[in-house]
Short mmCIF file of C-alpha atoms and ligand atoms in Angstrom, two decimals:
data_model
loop_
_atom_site.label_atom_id
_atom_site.label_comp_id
_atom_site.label_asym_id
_atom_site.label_seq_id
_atom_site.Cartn_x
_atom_site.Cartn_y
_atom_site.Cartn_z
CA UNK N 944 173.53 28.28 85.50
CA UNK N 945 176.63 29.02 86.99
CA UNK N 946 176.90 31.80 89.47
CA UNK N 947 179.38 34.61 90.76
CA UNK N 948 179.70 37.20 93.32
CA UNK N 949 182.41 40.02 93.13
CA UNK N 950 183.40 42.64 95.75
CA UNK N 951 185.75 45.12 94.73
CA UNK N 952 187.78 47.01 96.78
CA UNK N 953 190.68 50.25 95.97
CA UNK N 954 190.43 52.78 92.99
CA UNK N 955 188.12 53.75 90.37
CA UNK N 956 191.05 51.75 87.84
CA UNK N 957 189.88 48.63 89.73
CA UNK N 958 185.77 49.31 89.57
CA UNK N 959 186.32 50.09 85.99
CA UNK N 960 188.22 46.52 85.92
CA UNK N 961 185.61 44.67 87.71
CA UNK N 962 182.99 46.41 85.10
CA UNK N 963 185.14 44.32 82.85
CA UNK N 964 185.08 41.12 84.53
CA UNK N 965 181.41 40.87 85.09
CA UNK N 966 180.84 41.66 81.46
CA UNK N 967 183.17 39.01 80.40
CA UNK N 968 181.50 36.46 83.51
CA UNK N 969 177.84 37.52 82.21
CA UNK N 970 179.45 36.99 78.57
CA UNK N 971 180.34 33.51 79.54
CA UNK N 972 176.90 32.68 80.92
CA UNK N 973 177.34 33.27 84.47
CA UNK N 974 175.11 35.05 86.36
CA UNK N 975 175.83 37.43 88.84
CA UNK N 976 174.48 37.17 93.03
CA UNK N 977 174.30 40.00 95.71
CA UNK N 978 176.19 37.47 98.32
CA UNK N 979 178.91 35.20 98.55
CA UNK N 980 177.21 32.65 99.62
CA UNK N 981 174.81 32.30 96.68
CA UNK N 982 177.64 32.37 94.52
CA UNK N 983 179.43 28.93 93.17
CA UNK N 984 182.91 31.35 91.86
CA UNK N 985 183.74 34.32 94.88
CA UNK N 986 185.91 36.92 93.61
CA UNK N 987 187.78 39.73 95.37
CA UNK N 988 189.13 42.47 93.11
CA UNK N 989 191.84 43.61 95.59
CA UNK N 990 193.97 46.59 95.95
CA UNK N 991 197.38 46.26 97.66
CA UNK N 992 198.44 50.46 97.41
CA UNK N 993 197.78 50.73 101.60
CA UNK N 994 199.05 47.86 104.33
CA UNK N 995 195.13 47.87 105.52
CA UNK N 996 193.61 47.35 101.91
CA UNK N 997 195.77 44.27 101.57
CA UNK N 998 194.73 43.13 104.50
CA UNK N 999 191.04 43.56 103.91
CA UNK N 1000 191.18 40.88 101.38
CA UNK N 1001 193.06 38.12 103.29
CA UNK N 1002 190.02 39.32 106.39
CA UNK N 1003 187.55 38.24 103.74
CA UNK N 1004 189.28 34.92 102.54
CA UNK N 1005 189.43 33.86 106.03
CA UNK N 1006 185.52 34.33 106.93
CA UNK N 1007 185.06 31.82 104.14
CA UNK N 1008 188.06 29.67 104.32
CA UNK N 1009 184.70 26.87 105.65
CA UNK N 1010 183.03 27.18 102.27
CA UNK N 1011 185.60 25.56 100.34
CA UNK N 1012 184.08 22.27 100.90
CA UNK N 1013 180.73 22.77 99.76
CA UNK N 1014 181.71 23.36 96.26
CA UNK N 1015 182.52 27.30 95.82
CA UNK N 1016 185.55 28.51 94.16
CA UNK N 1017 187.42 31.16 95.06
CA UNK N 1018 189.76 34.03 93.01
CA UNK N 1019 192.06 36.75 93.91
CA UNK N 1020 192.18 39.25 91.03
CA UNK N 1021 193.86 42.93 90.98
CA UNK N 1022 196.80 44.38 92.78
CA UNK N 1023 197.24 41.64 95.26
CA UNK N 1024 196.80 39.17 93.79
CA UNK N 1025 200.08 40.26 91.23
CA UNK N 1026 201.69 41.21 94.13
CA UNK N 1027 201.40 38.21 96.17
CA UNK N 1028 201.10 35.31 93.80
CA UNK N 1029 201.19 32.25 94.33
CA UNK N 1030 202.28 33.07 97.80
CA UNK N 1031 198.10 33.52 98.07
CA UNK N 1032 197.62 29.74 97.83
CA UNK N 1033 199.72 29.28 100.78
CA UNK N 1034 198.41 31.68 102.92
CA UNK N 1035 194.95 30.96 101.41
CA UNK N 1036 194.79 27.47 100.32
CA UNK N 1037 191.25 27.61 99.29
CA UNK N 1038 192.06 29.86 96.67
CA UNK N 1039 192.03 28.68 93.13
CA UNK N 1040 192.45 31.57 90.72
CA UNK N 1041 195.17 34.32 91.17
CA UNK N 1042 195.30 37.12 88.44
CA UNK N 1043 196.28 40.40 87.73
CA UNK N 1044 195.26 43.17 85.98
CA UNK N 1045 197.16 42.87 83.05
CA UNK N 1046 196.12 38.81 82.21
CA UNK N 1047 191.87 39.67 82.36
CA UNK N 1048 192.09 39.33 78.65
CA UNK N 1049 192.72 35.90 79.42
CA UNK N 1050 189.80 35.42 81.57
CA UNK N 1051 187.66 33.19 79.54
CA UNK N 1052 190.49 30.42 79.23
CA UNK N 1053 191.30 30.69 83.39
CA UNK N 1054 187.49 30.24 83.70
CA UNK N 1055 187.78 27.16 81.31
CA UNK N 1056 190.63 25.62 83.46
CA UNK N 1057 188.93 26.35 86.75
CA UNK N 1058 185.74 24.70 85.69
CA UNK N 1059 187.51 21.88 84.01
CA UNK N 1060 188.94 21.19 87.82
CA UNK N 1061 192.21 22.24 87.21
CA UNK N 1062 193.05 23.16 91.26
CA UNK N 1063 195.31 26.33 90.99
CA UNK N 1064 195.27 28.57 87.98
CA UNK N 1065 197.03 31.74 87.81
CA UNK N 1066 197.48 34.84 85.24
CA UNK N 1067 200.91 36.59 87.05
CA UNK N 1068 202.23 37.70 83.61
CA UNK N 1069 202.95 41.37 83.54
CA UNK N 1070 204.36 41.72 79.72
CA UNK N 1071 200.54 41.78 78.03
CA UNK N 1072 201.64 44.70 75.86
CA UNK N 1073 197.71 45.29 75.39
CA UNK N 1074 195.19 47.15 77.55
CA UNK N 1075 191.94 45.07 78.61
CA UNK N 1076 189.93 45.86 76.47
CA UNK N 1077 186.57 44.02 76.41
CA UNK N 1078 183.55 44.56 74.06
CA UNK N 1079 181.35 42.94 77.43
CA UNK N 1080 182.26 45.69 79.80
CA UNK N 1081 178.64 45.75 82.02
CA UNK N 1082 178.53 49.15 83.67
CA UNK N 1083 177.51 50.13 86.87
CA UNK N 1084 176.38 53.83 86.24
CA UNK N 1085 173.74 53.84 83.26
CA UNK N 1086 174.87 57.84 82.77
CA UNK N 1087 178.55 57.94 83.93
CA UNK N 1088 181.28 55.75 81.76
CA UNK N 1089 184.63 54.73 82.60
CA UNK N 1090 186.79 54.41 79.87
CA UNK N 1091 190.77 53.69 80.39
CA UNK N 1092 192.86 55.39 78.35
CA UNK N 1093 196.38 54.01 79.87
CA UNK N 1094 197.20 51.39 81.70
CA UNK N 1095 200.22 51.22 84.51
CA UNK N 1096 202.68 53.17 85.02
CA UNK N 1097 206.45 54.03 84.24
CA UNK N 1098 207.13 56.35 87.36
CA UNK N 1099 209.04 55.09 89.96
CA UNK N 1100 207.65 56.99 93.36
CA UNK N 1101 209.83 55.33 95.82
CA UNK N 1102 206.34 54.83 97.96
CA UNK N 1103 204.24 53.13 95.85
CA UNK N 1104 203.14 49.65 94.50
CA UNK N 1105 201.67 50.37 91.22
CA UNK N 1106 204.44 49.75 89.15
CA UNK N 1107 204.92 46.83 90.15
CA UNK N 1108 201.14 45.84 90.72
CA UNK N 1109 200.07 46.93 87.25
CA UNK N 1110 203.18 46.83 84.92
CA UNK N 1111 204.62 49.50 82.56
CA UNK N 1112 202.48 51.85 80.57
CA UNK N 1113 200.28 51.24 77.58
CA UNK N 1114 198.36 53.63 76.01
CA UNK N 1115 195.42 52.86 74.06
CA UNK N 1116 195.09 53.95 70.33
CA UNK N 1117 192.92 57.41 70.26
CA UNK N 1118 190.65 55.55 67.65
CA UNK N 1119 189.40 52.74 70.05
CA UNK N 1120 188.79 55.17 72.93
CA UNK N 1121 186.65 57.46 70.71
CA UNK N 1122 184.95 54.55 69.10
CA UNK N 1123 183.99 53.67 72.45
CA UNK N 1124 182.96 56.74 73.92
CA UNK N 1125 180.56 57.72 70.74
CA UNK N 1126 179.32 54.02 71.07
CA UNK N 1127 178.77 55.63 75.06
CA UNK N 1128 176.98 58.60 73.58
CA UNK N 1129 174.74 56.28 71.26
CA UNK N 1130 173.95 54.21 74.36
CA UNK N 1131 172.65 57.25 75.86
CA UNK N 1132 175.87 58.08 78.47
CA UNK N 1133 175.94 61.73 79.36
CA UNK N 1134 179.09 61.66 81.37
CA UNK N 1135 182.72 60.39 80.43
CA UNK N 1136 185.60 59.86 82.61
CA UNK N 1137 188.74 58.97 81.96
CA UNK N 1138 190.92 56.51 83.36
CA UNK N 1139 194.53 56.05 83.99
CA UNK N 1140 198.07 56.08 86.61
CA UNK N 1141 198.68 59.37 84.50
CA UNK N 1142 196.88 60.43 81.80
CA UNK N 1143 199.29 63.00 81.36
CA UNK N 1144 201.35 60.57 80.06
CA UNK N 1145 198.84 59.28 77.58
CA UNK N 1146 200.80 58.41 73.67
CA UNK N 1147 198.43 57.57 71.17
CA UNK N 1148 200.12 54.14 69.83
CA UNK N 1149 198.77 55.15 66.08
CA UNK N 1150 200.41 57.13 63.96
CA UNK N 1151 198.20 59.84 64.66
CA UNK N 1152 200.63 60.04 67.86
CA UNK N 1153 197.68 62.42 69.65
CA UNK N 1154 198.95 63.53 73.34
CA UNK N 1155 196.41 63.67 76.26
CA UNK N 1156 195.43 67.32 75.29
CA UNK N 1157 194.85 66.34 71.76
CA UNK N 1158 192.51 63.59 72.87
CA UNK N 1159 190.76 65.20 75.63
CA UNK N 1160 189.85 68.10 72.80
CA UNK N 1161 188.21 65.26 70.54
CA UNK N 1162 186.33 64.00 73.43
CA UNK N 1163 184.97 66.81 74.09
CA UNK N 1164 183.51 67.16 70.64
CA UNK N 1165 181.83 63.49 70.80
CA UNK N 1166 178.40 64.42 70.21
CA UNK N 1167 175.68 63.41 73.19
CA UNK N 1168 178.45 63.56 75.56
CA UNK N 1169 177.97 66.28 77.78
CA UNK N 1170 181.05 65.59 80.36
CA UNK N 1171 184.49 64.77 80.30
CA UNK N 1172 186.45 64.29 83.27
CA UNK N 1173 190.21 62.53 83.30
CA UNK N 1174 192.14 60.71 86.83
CA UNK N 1175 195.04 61.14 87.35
CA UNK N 1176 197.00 63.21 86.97
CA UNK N 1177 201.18 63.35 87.83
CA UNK N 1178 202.61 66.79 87.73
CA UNK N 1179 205.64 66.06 85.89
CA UNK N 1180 204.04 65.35 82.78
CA UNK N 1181 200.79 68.04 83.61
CA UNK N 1182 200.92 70.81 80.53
CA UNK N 1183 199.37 74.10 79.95
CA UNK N 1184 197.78 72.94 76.80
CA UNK N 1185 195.54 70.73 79.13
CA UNK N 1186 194.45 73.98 80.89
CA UNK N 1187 193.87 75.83 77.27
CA UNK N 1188 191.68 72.59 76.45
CA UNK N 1189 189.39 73.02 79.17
CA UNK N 1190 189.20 76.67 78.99
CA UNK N 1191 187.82 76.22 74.92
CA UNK N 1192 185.15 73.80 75.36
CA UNK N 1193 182.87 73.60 78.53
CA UNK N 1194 182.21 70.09 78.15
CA UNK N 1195 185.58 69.33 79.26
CA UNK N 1196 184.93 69.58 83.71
CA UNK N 1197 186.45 72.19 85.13
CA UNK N 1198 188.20 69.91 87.89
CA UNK N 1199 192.10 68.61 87.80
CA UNK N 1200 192.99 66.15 90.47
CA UNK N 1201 196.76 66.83 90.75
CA UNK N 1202 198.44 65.02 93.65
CA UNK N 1203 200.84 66.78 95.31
CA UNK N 1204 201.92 63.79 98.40
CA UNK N 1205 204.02 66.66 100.33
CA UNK N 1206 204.58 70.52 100.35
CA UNK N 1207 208.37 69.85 100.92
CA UNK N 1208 211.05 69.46 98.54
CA UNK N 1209 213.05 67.73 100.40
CA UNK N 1210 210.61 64.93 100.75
CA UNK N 1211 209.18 65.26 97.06
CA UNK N 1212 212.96 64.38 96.28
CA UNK N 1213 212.97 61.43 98.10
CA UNK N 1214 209.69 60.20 97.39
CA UNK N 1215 211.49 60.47 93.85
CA UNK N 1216 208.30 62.37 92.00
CA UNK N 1217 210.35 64.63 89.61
CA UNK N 1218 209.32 68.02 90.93
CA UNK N 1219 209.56 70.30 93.37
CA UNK N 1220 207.16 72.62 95.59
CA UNK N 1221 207.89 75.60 92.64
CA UNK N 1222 207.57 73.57 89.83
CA UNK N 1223 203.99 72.03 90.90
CA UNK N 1224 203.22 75.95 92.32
CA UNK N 1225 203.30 76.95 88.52
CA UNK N 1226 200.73 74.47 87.26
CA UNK N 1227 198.75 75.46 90.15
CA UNK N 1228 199.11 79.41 89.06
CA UNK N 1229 198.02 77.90 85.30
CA UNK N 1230 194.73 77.01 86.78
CA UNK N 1231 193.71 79.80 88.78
CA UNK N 1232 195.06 82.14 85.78
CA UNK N 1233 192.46 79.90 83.41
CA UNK N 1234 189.65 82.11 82.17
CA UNK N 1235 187.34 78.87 83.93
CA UNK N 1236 186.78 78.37 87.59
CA UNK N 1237 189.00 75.19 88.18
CA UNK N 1238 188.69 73.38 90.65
CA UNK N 1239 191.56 71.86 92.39
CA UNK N 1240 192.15 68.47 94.24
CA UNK N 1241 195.15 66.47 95.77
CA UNK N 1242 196.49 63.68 97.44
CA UNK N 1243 198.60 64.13 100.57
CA UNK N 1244 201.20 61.14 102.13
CA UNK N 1245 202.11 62.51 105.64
CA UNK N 1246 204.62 60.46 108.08
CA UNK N 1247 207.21 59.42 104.77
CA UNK N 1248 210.33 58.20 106.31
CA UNK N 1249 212.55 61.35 107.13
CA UNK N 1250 209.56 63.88 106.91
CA UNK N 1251 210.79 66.58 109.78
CA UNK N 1252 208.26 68.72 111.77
CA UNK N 1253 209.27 71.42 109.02
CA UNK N 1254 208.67 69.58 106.19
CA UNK N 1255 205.13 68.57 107.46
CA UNK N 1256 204.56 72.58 108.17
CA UNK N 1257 205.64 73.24 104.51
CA UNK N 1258 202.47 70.60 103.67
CA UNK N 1259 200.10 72.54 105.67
CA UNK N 1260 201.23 75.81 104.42
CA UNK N 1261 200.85 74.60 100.75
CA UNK N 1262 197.26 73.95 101.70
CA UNK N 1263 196.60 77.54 102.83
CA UNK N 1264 198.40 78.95 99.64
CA UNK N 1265 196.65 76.76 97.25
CA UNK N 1266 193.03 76.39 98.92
CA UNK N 1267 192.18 73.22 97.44
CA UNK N 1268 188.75 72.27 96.73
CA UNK N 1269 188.81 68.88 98.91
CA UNK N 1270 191.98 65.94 99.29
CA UNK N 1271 192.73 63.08 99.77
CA UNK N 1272 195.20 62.34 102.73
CA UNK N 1273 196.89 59.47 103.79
CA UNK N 1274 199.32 57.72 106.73
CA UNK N 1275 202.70 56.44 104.77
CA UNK N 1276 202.26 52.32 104.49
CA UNK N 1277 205.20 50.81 103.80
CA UNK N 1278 205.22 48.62 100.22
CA UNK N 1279 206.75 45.54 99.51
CA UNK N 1280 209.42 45.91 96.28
CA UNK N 1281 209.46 50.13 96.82
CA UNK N 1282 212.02 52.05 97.25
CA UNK N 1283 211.21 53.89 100.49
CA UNK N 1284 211.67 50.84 102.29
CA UNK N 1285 215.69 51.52 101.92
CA UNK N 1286 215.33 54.76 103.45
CA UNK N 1287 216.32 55.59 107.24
CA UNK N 1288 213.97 57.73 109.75
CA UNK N 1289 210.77 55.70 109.92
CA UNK N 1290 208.35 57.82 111.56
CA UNK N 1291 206.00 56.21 114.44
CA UNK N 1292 202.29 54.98 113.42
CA UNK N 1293 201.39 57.94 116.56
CA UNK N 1294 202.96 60.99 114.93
CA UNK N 1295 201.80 59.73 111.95
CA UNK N 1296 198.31 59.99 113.10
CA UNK N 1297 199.06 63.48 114.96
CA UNK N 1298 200.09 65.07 111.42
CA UNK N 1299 197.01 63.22 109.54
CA UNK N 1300 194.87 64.99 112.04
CA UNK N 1301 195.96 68.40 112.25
CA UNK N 1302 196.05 67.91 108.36
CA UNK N 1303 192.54 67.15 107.76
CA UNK N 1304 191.55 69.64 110.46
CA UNK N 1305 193.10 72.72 108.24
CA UNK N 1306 191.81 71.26 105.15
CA UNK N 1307 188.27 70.97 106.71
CA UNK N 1308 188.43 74.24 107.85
CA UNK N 1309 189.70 75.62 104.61
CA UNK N 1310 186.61 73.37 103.06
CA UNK N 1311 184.10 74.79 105.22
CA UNK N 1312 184.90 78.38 104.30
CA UNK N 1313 185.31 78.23 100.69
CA UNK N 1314 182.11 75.89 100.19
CA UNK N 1315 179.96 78.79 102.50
CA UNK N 1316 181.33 81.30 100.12
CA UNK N 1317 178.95 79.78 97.33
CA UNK N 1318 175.68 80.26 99.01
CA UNK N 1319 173.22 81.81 96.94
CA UNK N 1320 175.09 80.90 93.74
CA UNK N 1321 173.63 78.78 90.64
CA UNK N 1322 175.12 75.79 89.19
CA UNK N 1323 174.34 72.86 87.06
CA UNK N 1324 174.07 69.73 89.02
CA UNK N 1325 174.11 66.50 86.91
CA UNK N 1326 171.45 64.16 88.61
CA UNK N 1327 173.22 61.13 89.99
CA UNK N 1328 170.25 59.66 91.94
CA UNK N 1329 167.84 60.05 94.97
CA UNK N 1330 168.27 60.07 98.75
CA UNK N 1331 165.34 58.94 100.86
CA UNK N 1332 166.78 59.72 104.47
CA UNK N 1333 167.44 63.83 103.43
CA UNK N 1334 164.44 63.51 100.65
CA UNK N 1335 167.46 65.39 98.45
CA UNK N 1336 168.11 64.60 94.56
CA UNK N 1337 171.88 63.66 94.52
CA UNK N 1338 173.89 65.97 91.66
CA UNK N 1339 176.85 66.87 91.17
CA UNK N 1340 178.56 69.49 89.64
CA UNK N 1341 181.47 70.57 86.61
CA UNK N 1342 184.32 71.22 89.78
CA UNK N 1343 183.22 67.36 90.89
CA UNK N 1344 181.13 68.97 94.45
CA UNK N 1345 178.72 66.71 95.20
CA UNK N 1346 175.29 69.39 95.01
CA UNK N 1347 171.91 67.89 96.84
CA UNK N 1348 169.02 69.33 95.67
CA UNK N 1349 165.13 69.47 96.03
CA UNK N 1350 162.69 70.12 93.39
CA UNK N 1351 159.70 71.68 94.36
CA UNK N 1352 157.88 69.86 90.90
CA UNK N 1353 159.12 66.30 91.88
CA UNK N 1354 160.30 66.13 95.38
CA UNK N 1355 160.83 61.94 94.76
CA UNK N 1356 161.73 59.60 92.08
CA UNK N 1357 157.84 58.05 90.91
CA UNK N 1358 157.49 55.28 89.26
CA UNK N 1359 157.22 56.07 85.66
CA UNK N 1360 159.83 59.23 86.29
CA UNK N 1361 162.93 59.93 87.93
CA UNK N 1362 165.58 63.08 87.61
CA UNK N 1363 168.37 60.58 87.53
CA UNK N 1364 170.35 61.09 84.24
CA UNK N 1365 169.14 65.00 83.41
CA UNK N 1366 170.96 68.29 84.63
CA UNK N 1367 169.55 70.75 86.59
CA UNK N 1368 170.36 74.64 87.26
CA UNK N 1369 170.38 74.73 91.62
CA UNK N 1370 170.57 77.44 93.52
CA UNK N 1371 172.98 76.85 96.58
CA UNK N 1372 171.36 77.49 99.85
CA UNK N 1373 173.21 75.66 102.22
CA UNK N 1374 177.01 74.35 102.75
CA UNK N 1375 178.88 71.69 104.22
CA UNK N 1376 182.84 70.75 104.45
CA UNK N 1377 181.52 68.14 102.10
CA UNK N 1378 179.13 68.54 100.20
CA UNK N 1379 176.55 71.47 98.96
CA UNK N 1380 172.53 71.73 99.61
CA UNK N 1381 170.05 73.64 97.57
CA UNK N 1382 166.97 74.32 95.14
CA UNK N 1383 166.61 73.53 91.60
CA UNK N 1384 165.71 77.14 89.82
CA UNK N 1385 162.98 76.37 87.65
N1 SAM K 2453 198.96 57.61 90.04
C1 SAM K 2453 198.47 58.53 90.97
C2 SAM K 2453 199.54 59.59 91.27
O1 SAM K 2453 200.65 59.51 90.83
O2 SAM K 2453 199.24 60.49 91.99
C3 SAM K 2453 197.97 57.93 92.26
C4 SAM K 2453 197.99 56.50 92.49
S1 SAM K 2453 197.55 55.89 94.06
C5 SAM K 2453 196.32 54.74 93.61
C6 SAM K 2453 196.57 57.06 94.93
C7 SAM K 2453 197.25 57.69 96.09
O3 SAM K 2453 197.57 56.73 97.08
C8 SAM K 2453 198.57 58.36 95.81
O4 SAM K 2453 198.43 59.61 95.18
C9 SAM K 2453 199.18 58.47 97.18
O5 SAM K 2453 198.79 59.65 97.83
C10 SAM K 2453 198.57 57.27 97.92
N2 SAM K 2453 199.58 56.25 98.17
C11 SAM K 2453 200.25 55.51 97.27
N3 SAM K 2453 201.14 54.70 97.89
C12 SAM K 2453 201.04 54.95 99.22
C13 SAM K 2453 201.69 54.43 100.38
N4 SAM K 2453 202.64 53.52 100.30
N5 SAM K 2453 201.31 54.91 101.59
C14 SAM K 2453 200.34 55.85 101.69
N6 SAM K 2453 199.69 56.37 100.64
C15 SAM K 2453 200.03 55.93 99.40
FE1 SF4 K 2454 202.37 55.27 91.96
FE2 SF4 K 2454 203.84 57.38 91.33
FE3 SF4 K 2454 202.93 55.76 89.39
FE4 SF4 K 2454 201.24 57.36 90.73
S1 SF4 K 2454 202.93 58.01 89.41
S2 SF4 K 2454 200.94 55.19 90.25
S3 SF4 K 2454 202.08 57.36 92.78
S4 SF4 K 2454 204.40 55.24 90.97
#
């Protein structure tokens, strides 16, 4: 029996993709350990969009660079791995397989090489006009599915690796996703999300020719599935009809993730993402004029070369106008192959990490008070597990807030029962900037 371990680092695209690869691994009779140095084939699934990420992986390859002579292979997969190449084998020569996302497909004949002893095998091609799609996928979650709907994408933010990483966009047929999400729903999966650069971009391939909203209103009627969610999504392409979707059927979540990167113009022009502050204020207005509660999220790039102390205030005053729900922020990292990396004005790692901070500061703040202003309300938390230390159940909710519970009935997971998997209506009695604490109402 031939053994693996994976670690996978980056975005939910890349868990999904490592759900892939240990399906196809377990398909090919490996067998999967808890620790590298169990395993006979080490794999990192890396993720290259952040200077430290990439780093991370090389960390890793070095703590085990010693292994390599008792037998243990080693493979890059993911966005490093396509963005480095075979440069990995120099700077790594105990590597042996380098792949990217778009040659997985091919996994089975790279394991077939590697185990035949070929020494370096790679899968760099980025032209695979399919998506991976695998019918050995081995999920994580036994409620909540991943299911990609696009892969890569055709923007060209002058910040940002993916294009390069993970190719142009393909779009799988609408068919093939709803065949797998009602195979999901047979399986007993509750909880759908799906997965993509930009959904919004999402072109059924068949003639049916369905858009994004068209297919996230036929999810929504896959029977047994009680939640749909969708990442990302790139305001350019981001229509009302989305909005209209979710307000008709409440199994789609009430939650857009809608990165904004900056509350400037001036820098949304040179970050080269096709709108400006007005034109991603109106799809915010959409949503708070929908007849459901959405709730909003965002990504935030501070520090991009050129950003002036005014165009960072524009940022923070965006935050107080549109009150999001909770973000993501992040220090600019310059990219190999982008854009940005032509541009003038660097700004210093400090003032960087002066504008991060006063950024997450507000946001907490802004967290804090809207999160307090639903004590004493009920919501349906989907059960996502148990957590011995605060002896809470761990839900969540429709907006995505993560809602701990007790339950007077079963205050822990027994034996021959466990909440996980069912969806209970909670009271909210206490609040957090992160997170929400209450009772189930029974
Ligand atoms: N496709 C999504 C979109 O267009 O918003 C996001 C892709 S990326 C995996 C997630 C986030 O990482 C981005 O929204 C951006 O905020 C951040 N990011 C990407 N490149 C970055 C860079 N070079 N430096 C800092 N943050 C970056
Ligand atoms: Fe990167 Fe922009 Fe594509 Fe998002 S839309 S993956 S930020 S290039």
């Amino acid at each position: 029996m031939r053994t693996f371990y994976i670690e996978t680092f980056g975005c939910q695209m890349n868990a999904h993709d490592s759900e892939k690869v240990i399906g196809t691994l377990l398909s090919q009779g490996y067998q999967q350990v808890a620790k590298p140095d169990q395993a006979d084939l080490v794999l990192y699934n890396t993720c290259s969009i952040r200077d430290k990420a990439e780093q991370k992986v090389f960390h890793r390859l070095q703590e085990f660079k010693k292994e390599h002579g008792k037998g243990k292979l080693f493979g890059v997969l993911g966005c490093v791995a396509q963005q480095e190449g075979e440069r990995i084998f120099e700077r790594a020569p105990h590597v042996s397989l380098v792949a990217g996302s778009a040659s997985y497909a091919k996994l089975p004949q790279m394991l077939v090489q590697l185990e035949s002893g070929t020494r370096r095998v790679t899968g760099l091609s980025l032209d695979n006009d399919q998506a991976f799609e695998t019918p050995f996928t081995q999920r994580d979650n036994p409620h909540r599915a991943y299911i990609t709907i696009i892969e890569g994408c055709d923007k060209s933010c002058a910040y940002c690796v993916v294009p390069f990483t993970r190719g142009p966009e393909r779009s799988r047929t609408s068919q093939s996703i709803l065949n797998e999400a009602r195979e999901l729903a047979r399986m007993g999966y509750l909880e759908i999300q799906l997965l993509g650069q930009n959904v919004n971009s999402y072109r059924d391939p068949s003639p049916a020719g369905w858009d994004f909203a068209r297919l996230l209103r036929a999810m929504g009627e896959v029977d047994g599935i009680r939640r749909v969610r969708f990442t990302t999504s790139h305001p350019r392409d981001f229509v009302k009809d989305i909005i209209d979707a979710i307000d008709e059927n409440p199994v789609l979540c009430n939650h857009v993730h809608l990165p904004v990167q900056s509350g400037s113009s001036s820098v949304l022009a040179r970050m080269q993402r096709l709108y400006t502050r007005d034109e991603y204020m109106r799809r915010i207005d959409w949503m708070k004029q929908a007849r459901r509660n959405i709730s909003i999220t965002t990504d935030i790039i501070v520090g991009f070369p050129g950003e002036t102390e005014e165009d960072f205030e524009h940022t923070l005053a965006l935050l107080d106008e549109v009150q999001y729900d909770s973000l993501f922020s992040f220090k600019y990292s310059r990219r190999p192959n982008t854009a940005a990396l032509e541009l003038g004005d660097h700004i210093a790692e400090d003032e960087k990490s002066r504008r991060l901070a006063i950024l997450q500061e507000k946001q907490r703040a802004i967290q804090i008070r809207r999160n307090s202003e639903l004590v004493g309300t009920v919501d349906e938390a989907f059960v996502e597990g148990y957590n011995q230390a605060t002896r809470q159940w761990i839900g969540r909710t429709t907006q995505n807030r993560t809602l701990n519970f007790i339950h007077p009935q079963q205050p822990e997971p027994r034996e021959d029962a466990t909440l996980a998997g069912t969806a209970w209506r909670v009271r909210v009695t206490r609040a957090g900037p992160n997170s929400l604490a209450g009772e189930a109402v029974i």
